[in-house]
Each structure stands twice: as C-alpha cells, then as structure tokens.
PDB file of C-alpha atoms in Angstrom:
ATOM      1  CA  UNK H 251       1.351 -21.141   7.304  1.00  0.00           C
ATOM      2  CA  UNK H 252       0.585 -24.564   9.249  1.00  0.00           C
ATOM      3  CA  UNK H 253      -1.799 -26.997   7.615  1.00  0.00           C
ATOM      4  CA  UNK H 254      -4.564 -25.941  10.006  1.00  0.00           C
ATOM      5  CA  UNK H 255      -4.526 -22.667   8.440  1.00  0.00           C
ATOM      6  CA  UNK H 256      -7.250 -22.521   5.907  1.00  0.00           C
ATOM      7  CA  UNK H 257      -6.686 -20.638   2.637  1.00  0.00           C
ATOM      8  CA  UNK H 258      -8.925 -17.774   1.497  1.00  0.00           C
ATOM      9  CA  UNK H 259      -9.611 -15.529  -1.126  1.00  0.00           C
ATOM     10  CA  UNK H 260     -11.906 -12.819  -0.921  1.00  0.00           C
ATOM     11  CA  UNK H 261     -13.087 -10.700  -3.846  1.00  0.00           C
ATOM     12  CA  UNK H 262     -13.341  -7.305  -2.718  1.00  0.00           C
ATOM     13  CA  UNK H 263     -14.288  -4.281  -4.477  1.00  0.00           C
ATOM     14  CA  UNK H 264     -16.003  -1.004  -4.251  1.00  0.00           C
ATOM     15  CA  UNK H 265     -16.502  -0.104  -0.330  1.00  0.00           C
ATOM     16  CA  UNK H 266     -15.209  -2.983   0.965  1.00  0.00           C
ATOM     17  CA  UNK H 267     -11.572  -2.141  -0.081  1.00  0.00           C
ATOM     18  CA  UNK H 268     -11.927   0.555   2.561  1.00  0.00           C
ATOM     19  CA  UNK H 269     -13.651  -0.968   4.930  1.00  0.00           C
ATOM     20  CA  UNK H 270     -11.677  -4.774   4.286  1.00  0.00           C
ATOM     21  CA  UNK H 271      -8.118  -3.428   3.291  1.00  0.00           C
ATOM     22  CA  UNK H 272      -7.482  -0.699   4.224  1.00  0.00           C
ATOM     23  CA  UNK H 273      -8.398  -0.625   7.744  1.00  0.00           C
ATOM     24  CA  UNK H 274      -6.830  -4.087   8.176  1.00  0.00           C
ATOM     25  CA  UNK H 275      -3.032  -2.226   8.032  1.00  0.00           C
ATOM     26  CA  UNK H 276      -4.027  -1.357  11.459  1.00  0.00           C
ATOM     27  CA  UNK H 277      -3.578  -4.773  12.457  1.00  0.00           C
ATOM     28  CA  UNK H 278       0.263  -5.528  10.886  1.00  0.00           C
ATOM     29  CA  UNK H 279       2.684  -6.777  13.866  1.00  0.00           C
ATOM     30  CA  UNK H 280       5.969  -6.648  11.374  1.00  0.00           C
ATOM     31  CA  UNK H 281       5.850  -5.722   7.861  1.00  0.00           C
ATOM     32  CA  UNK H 282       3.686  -3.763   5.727  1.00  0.00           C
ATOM     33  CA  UNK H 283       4.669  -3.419   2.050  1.00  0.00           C
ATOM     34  CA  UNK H 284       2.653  -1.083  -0.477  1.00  0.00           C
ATOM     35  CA  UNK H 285       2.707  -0.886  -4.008  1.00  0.00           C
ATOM     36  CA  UNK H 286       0.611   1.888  -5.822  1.00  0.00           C
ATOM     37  CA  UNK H 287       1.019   3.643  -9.203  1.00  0.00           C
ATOM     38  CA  UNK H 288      -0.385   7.009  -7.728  1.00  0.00           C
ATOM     39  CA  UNK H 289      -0.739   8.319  -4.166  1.00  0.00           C
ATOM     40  CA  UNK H 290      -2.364  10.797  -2.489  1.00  0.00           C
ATOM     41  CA  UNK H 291      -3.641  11.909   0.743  1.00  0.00           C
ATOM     42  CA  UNK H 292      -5.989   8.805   2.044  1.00  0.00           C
ATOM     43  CA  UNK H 293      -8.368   9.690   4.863  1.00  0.00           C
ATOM     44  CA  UNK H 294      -9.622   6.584   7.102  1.00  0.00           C
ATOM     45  CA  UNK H 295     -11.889   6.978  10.140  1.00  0.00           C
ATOM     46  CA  UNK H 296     -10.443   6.988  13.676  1.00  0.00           C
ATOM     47  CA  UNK H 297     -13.601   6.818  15.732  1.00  0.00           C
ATOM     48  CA  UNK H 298     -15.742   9.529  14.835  1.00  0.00           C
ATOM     49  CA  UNK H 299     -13.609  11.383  12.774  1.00  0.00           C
ATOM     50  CA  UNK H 300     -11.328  10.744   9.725  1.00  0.00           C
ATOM     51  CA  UNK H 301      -7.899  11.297   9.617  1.00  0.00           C
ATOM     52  CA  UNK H 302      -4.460  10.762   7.076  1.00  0.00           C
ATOM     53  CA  UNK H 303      -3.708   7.004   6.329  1.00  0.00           C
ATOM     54  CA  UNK H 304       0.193   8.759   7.385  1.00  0.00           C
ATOM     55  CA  UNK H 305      -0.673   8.642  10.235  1.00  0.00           C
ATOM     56  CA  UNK H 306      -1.698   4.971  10.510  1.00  0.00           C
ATOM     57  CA  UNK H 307       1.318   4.384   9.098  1.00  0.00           C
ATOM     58  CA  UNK H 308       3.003   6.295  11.325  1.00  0.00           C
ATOM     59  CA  UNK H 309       1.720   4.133  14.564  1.00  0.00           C
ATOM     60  CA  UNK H 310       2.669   1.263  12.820  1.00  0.00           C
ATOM     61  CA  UNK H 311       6.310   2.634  12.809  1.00  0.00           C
ATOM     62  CA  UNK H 312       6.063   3.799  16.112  1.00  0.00           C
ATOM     63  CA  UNK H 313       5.663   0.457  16.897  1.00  0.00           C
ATOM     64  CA  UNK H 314       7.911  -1.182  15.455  1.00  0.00           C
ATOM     65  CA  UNK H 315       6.567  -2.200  12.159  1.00  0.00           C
ATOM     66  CA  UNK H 316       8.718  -2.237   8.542  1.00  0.00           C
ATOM     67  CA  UNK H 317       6.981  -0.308   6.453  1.00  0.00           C
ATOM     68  CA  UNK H 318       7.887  -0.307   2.745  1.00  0.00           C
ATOM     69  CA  UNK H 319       5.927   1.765   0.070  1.00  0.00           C
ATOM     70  CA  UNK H 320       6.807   1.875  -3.911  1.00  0.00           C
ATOM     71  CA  UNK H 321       5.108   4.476  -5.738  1.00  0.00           C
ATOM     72  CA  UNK H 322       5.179   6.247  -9.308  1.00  0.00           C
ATOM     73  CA  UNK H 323       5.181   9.305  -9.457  1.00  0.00           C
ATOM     74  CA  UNK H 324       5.394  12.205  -6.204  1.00  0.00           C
ATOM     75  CA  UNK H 325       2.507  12.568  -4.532  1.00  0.00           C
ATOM     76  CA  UNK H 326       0.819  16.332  -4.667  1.00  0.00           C
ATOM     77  CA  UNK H 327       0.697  18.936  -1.957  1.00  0.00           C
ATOM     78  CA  UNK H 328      -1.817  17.746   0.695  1.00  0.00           C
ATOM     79  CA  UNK H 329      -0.105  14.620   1.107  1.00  0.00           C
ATOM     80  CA  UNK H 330       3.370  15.980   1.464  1.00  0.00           C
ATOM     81  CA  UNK H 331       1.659  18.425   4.009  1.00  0.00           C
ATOM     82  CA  UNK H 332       0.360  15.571   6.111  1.00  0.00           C
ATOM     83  CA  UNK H 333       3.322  13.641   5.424  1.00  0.00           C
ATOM     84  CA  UNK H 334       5.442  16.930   7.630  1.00  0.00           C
ATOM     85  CA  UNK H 335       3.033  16.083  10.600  1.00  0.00           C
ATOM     86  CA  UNK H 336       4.239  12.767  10.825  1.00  0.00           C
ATOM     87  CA  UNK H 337       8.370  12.761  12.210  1.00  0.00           C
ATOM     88  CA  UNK H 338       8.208   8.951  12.470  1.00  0.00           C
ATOM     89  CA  UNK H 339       7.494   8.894   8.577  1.00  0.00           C
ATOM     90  CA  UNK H 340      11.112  10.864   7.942  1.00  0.00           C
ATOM     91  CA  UNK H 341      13.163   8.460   9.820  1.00  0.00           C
ATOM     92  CA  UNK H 342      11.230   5.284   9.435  1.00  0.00           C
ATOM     93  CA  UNK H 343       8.976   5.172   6.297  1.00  0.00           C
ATOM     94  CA  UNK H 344      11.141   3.022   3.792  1.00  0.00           C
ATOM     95  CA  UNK H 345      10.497   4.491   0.078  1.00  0.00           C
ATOM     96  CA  UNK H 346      11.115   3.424  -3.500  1.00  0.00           C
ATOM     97  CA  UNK H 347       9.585   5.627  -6.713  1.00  0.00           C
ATOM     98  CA  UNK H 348       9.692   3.970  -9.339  1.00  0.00           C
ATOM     99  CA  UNK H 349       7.649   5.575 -12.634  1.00  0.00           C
ATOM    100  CA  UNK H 350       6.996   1.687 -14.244  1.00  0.00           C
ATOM    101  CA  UNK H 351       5.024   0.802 -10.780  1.00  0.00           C
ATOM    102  CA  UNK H 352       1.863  -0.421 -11.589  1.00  0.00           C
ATOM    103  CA  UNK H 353       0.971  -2.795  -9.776  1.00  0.00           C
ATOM    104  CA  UNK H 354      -1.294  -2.448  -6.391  1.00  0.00           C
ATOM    105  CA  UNK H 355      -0.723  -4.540  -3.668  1.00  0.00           C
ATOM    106  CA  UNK H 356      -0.458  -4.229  -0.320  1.00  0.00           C
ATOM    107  CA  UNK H 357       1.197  -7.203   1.691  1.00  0.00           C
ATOM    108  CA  UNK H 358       0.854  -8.105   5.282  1.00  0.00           C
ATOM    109  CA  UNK H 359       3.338  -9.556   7.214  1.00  0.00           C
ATOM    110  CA  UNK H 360       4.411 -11.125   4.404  1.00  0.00           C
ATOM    111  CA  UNK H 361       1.102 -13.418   5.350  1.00  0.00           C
ATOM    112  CA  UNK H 362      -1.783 -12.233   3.165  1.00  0.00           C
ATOM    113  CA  UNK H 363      -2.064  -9.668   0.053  1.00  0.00           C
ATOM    114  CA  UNK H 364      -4.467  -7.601  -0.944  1.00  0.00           C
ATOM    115  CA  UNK H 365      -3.593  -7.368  -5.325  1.00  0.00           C
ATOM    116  CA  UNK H 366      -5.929  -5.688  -7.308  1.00  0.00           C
ATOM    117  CA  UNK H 367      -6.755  -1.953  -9.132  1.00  0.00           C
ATOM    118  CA  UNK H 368      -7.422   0.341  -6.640  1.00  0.00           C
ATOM    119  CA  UNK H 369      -4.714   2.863  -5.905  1.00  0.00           C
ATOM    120  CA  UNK H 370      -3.618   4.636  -2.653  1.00  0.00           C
ATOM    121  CA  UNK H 371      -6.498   7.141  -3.299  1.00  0.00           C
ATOM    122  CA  UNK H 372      -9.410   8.286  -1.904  1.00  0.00           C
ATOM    123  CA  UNK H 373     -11.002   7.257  -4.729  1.00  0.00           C
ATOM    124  CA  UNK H 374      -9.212   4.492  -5.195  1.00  0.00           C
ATOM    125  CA  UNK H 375      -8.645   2.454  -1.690  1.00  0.00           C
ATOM    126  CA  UNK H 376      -9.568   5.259   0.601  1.00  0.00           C
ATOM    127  CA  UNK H 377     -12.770   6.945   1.593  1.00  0.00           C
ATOM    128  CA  UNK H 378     -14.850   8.415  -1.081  1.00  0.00           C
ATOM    129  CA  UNK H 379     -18.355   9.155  -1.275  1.00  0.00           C
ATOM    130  CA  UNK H 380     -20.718   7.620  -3.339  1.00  0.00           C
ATOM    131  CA  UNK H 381     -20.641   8.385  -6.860  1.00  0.00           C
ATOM    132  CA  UNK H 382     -17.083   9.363  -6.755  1.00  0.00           C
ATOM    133  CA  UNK H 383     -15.242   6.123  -5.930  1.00  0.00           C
ATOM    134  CA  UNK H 384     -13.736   4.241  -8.955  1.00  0.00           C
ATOM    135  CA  UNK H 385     -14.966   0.682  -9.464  1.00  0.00           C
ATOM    136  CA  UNK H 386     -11.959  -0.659  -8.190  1.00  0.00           C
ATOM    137  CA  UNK H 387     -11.630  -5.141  -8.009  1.00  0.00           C
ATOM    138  CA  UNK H 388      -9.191  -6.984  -6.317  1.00  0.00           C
ATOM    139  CA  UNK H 389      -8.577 -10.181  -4.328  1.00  0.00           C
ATOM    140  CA  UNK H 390      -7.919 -10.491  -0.448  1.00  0.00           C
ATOM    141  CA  UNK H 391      -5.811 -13.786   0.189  1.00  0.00           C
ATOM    142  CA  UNK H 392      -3.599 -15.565   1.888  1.00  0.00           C
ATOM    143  CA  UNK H 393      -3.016 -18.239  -0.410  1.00  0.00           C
ATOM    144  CA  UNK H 394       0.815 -18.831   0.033  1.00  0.00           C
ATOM    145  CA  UNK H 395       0.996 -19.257  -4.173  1.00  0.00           C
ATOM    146  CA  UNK H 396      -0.431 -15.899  -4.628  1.00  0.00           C
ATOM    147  CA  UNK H 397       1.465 -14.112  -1.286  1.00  0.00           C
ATOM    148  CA  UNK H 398       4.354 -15.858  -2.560  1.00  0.00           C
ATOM    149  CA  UNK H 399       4.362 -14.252  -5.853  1.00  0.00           C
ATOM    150  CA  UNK H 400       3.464 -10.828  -4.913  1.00  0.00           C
ATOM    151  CA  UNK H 401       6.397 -10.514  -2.322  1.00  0.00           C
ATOM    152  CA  UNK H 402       8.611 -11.787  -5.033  1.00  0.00           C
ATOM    153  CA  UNK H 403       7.101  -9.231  -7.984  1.00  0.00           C
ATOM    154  CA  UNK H 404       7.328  -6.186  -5.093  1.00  0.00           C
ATOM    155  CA  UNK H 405      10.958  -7.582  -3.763  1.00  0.00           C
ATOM    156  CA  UNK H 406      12.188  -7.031  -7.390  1.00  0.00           C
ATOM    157  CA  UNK H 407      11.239  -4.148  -8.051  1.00  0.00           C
ATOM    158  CA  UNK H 408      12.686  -3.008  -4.117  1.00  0.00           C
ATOM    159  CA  UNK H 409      16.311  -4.423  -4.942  1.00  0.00           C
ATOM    160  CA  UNK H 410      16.074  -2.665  -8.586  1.00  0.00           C
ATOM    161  CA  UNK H 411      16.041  -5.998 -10.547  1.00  0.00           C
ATOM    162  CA  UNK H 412      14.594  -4.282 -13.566  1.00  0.00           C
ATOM    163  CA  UNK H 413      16.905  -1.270 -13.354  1.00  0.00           C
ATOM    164  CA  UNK H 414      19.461  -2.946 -15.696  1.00  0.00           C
ATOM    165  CA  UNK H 415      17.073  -3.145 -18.518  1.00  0.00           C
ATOM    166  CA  UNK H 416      14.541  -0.329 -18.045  1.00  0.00           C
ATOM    167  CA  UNK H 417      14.706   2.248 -20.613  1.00  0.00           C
ATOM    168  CA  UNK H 418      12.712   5.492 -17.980  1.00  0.00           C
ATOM    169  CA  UNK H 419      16.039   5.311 -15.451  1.00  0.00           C
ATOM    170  CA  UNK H 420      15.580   9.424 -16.943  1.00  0.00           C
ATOM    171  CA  UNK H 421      12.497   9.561 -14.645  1.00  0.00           C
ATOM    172  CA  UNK H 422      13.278   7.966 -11.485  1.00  0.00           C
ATOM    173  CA  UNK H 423      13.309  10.268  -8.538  1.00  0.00           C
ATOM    174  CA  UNK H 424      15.262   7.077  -6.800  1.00  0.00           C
ATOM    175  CA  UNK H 425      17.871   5.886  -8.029  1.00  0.00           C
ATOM    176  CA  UNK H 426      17.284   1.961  -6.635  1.00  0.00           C
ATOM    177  CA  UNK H 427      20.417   0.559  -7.840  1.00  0.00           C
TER     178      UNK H 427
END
C-alpha cells in the first residue's frame, strides 16, 4: 500500500455482506483466503440467475488465482454435490479443516479483509431471503494493521501453529502438521 492509498473501513452487515463481500471475490487477481466455522452451499447471482459460490471459485482457479479455504467441520451433501461439478476445485482448491476455526474472514490479495460473523452460508454471507438471513456484522478494510493481523491469525492456523498444543487433534479431518 503506497501513501496515496487511502485507508477504509466499512461496516457491513445484513445484505450488504452479499452484495459488498461476497461478490467482490470475483474481482481477486492472486490470492483469496477464507476462513469460516461452517460451510455450505452459497448461491450468488450470475446475471439473471443464481448459481454455487464453487463455481466462482472455480473461475478464480481457472485463472490463476490461490485459493485457500479453512473450515470446521465437512460441509453437507449439496455442497459436496456442487463441489463434483467443479474439476478445477479437485486439483486446485487448497483446503485446511480445522474443528477450532472460528473465525470468518475472507482476505483479498492479501490487500483488504472482510472479518466479521457471518459464515460461508446462505444465511450467513450468501443469498437469503428476508426474514431468514442471520444478523450477521463485520468490517470491510484495508487498513494494513487489521489485513496485517488477519493474514497472520489465518497463516497460523494454515502452517498448524496451534497443532502442538490443541487438545481436538481427535477431530481433525486434516492432519495440518
């Protein structure tokens, strides 16, 4: 970041993590890093219709973009179904589960972070009607402080820092270490 870049930080919640967050992955020229709790099959729209957030990420990949995702616990049928659809997610979708994740944050290009509640979801991050979305906060920035801090908390838990000393190494599906 040059000093002509100016900082922000945007509050977003409800709708706008869709339409703010979520739909700014599209946009990623080199890395993409997600952390989520819980996952699940995440709709966006593509013009008129709506289709798997896989398959964003699977453009991204297809283009050349590092994508990283840490996640808690396996994701249910739908998403493993879309997930098939997808070949460039086999090969190139880099994947950590880790049942202590917590956090949510979703880094671009190691630039800006979205860090907040909302989980890969529909009604979490994704598209949910009204009266079934969570209320979900969370801050938009690319203050280098804060984008600095969640690469490093993410990077951590990638490289299996906290393996050493976590006492649920029985539930890992990943063994990071």
């Amino acid at each position: 970041m040059t000093a002509e870049t100016p900082v922000f930080h945007r509050y977003v919640r409800d709708e706008a993590h869709y339409a703010d967050v979520l739909l700014r992955v599209r946009e990623v020229e080199q890395t993409l890093w997600i952390g989520t709790s819980d996952i699940k099959d995440v709709f966006v729209k593509r013009g008129k219709t709506a289709r798997p957030f896989l398959g964003e990420l699977a453009d991204l990949i297809g283009r050349g973009v590092s994508v990283r995702l840490i996640h808690a616990k396996e994701p249910g049928p739908n998403f493993r179904k879309d997930f098939d659809r997808y070949p460039a997610l086999i090969e190139g979708l880099e994947r950590v589960l880790c049942p202590r994740v917590h956090f949510k944050l979703l880094i671009f290009d190691l630039r800006e972070a979205y860090i907040g509640s909302a989980n890969l979801t529909g009604a979490g991050i994704g598209m949910k009607s009204d009266g079934k979305r969570n209320f979900e906060a969370g801050l938009w920035t690319n203050d280098p402080d804060l984008v600095s801090a969640a690469i490093a908390q993410f990077d951590s838990v990638w490289i299996g820092e906290p393996c050493d000393t976590c006492r649920r190494k029985a539930f890992c599906g990943d063994s990071i270490e």
